[in-house]
């Protein structure tokens, strides 16, 4: 009768694999498509145009200051019941979402020229933000 366990090595590997998967799952955001906010500004980075998001809630843009690459796709999510816009102001009137109904989502493309673009909600001009393309 042998005192060794021939399958012990396989069991240890299986347990280690399960623990590694649990660790990785704990580090994810749950796959819900949102990441925790870490600062009042956000940056979309990467090798090419990247996706970015502006959320409208309680009559404010979040983030109020967004940095993106030229040509990035920007998704606007309106969580208010009222309609809003994301409309560039000043000399650089390069983007305007038009009316975004309450609960609706639209996407627009960031300007291809680097710079700082102020924007407002044309319906509620006290709502302000800045899009920085760099």
Short mmCIF file of C-alpha atoms in Angstrom, two decimals, residues 9-121:
data_model
loop_
_atom_site.label_atom_id
_atom_site.label_comp_id
_atom_site.label_asym_id
_atom_site.label_seq_id
_atom_site.Cartn_x
_atom_site.Cartn_y
_atom_site.Cartn_z
CA UNK A 9 -0.42 17.39 -8.00
CA UNK A 10 -3.46 17.63 -10.26
CA UNK A 11 -5.68 18.74 -7.37
CA UNK A 12 -3.26 21.48 -6.37
CA UNK A 13 -3.15 22.76 -9.96
CA UNK A 14 -6.95 22.72 -10.20
CA UNK A 15 -7.34 24.64 -6.94
CA UNK A 16 -4.69 27.17 -8.03
CA UNK A 17 -6.51 27.67 -11.34
CA UNK A 18 -9.85 28.27 -9.61
CA UNK A 19 -8.26 30.77 -7.22
CA UNK A 20 -6.63 32.64 -10.13
CA UNK A 21 -10.01 32.91 -11.90
CA UNK A 22 -11.70 34.17 -8.73
CA UNK A 23 -8.96 36.77 -8.29
CA UNK A 24 -9.34 37.99 -11.87
CA UNK A 25 -13.14 38.13 -11.54
CA UNK A 26 -12.77 40.24 -8.40
CA UNK A 27 -10.61 42.73 -10.31
CA UNK A 28 -13.14 43.24 -13.08
CA UNK A 29 -15.96 45.77 -13.07
CA UNK A 30 -18.56 43.04 -13.40
CA UNK A 31 -18.97 43.56 -17.12
CA UNK A 32 -21.62 46.21 -16.66
CA UNK A 33 -19.96 48.61 -19.10
CA UNK A 34 -19.20 51.28 -16.55
CA UNK A 35 -16.02 52.07 -14.74
CA UNK A 36 -15.78 53.81 -11.41
CA UNK A 37 -15.20 57.53 -11.62
CA UNK A 38 -11.74 58.45 -10.44
CA UNK A 39 -11.64 62.18 -11.09
CA UNK A 40 -13.81 65.03 -12.31
CA UNK A 41 -12.20 64.79 -15.74
CA UNK A 42 -11.84 61.85 -18.06
CA UNK A 43 -9.52 61.00 -20.89
CA UNK A 44 -10.11 58.69 -23.82
CA UNK A 45 -6.75 57.39 -24.91
CA UNK A 46 -5.32 54.76 -27.22
CA UNK A 47 -3.60 54.39 -30.52
CA UNK A 48 -6.56 55.51 -32.62
CA UNK A 49 -9.80 57.34 -31.99
CA UNK A 50 -11.26 56.05 -28.75
CA UNK A 51 -14.76 56.02 -27.32
CA UNK A 52 -15.73 58.48 -24.60
CA UNK A 53 -18.90 59.28 -22.69
CA UNK A 54 -20.71 62.33 -21.37
CA UNK A 55 -23.54 61.60 -18.96
CA UNK A 56 -26.22 64.21 -18.37
CA UNK A 57 -27.85 63.89 -14.98
CA UNK A 58 -29.43 66.44 -12.64
CA UNK A 59 -28.86 69.13 -15.28
CA UNK A 60 -25.06 68.67 -15.28
CA UNK A 61 -22.53 67.19 -17.69
CA UNK A 62 -20.32 64.48 -16.23
CA UNK A 63 -17.47 64.76 -16.67
CA UNK A 64 -17.62 68.51 -17.18
CA UNK A 65 -14.12 68.42 -18.70
CA UNK A 66 -13.47 65.60 -21.15
CA UNK A 67 -10.22 64.94 -23.03
CA UNK A 68 -10.28 62.86 -26.22
CA UNK A 69 -8.22 62.10 -29.28
CA UNK A 70 -9.13 63.74 -32.60
CA UNK A 71 -12.05 61.93 -34.24
CA UNK A 72 -13.05 60.02 -31.09
CA UNK A 73 -16.64 58.80 -30.85
CA UNK A 74 -18.40 60.45 -27.92
CA UNK A 75 -21.57 58.93 -26.52
CA UNK A 76 -24.00 61.24 -24.75
CA UNK A 77 -26.34 59.58 -22.25
CA UNK A 78 -29.23 61.71 -21.00
CA UNK A 79 -30.42 60.37 -17.64
CA UNK A 80 -32.71 63.35 -17.02
CA UNK A 81 -36.35 63.40 -18.05
CA UNK A 82 -35.85 66.75 -19.83
CA UNK A 83 -34.27 67.08 -23.27
CA UNK A 84 -30.73 68.50 -23.49
CA UNK A 85 -28.09 69.27 -26.12
CA UNK A 86 -24.30 69.17 -26.28
CA UNK A 87 -23.59 72.24 -28.41
CA UNK A 88 -20.17 73.79 -29.06
CA UNK A 89 -19.98 77.54 -28.41
CA UNK A 90 -17.80 80.45 -29.50
CA UNK A 91 -15.77 80.43 -32.70
CA UNK A 92 -15.51 76.64 -32.65
CA UNK A 93 -19.12 75.60 -33.26
CA UNK A 94 -18.06 72.24 -34.64
CA UNK A 95 -20.51 69.91 -32.94
CA UNK A 96 -24.14 69.90 -31.86
CA UNK A 97 -26.08 66.81 -30.86
CA UNK A 98 -29.42 68.47 -31.39
CA UNK A 99 -32.11 67.67 -28.81
CA UNK A 100 -31.37 64.51 -26.86
CA UNK A 101 -34.64 63.35 -25.32
CA UNK A 102 -34.78 62.29 -21.69
CA UNK A 103 -33.54 58.72 -21.35
CA UNK A 104 -31.99 58.74 -24.83
CA UNK A 105 -28.42 58.16 -26.00
CA UNK A 106 -26.68 59.73 -29.02
CA UNK A 107 -23.15 59.60 -30.40
CA UNK A 108 -21.12 62.29 -32.14
CA UNK A 109 -17.58 62.54 -33.45
CA UNK A 110 -15.03 64.81 -31.79
CA UNK A 111 -13.42 67.45 -34.00
CA UNK A 112 -10.33 66.38 -35.91
CA UNK A 113 -8.50 69.58 -34.94
CA UNK A 114 -6.81 69.69 -31.54
CA UNK A 115 -7.91 72.38 -29.14
CA UNK A 116 -10.31 73.23 -26.36
CA UNK A 117 -14.00 73.38 -27.24
CA UNK A 118 -16.47 74.90 -24.78
CA UNK A 119 -20.00 73.55 -24.96
CA UNK A 120 -23.38 74.14 -23.36
CA UNK A 121 -26.87 72.75 -23.39
#
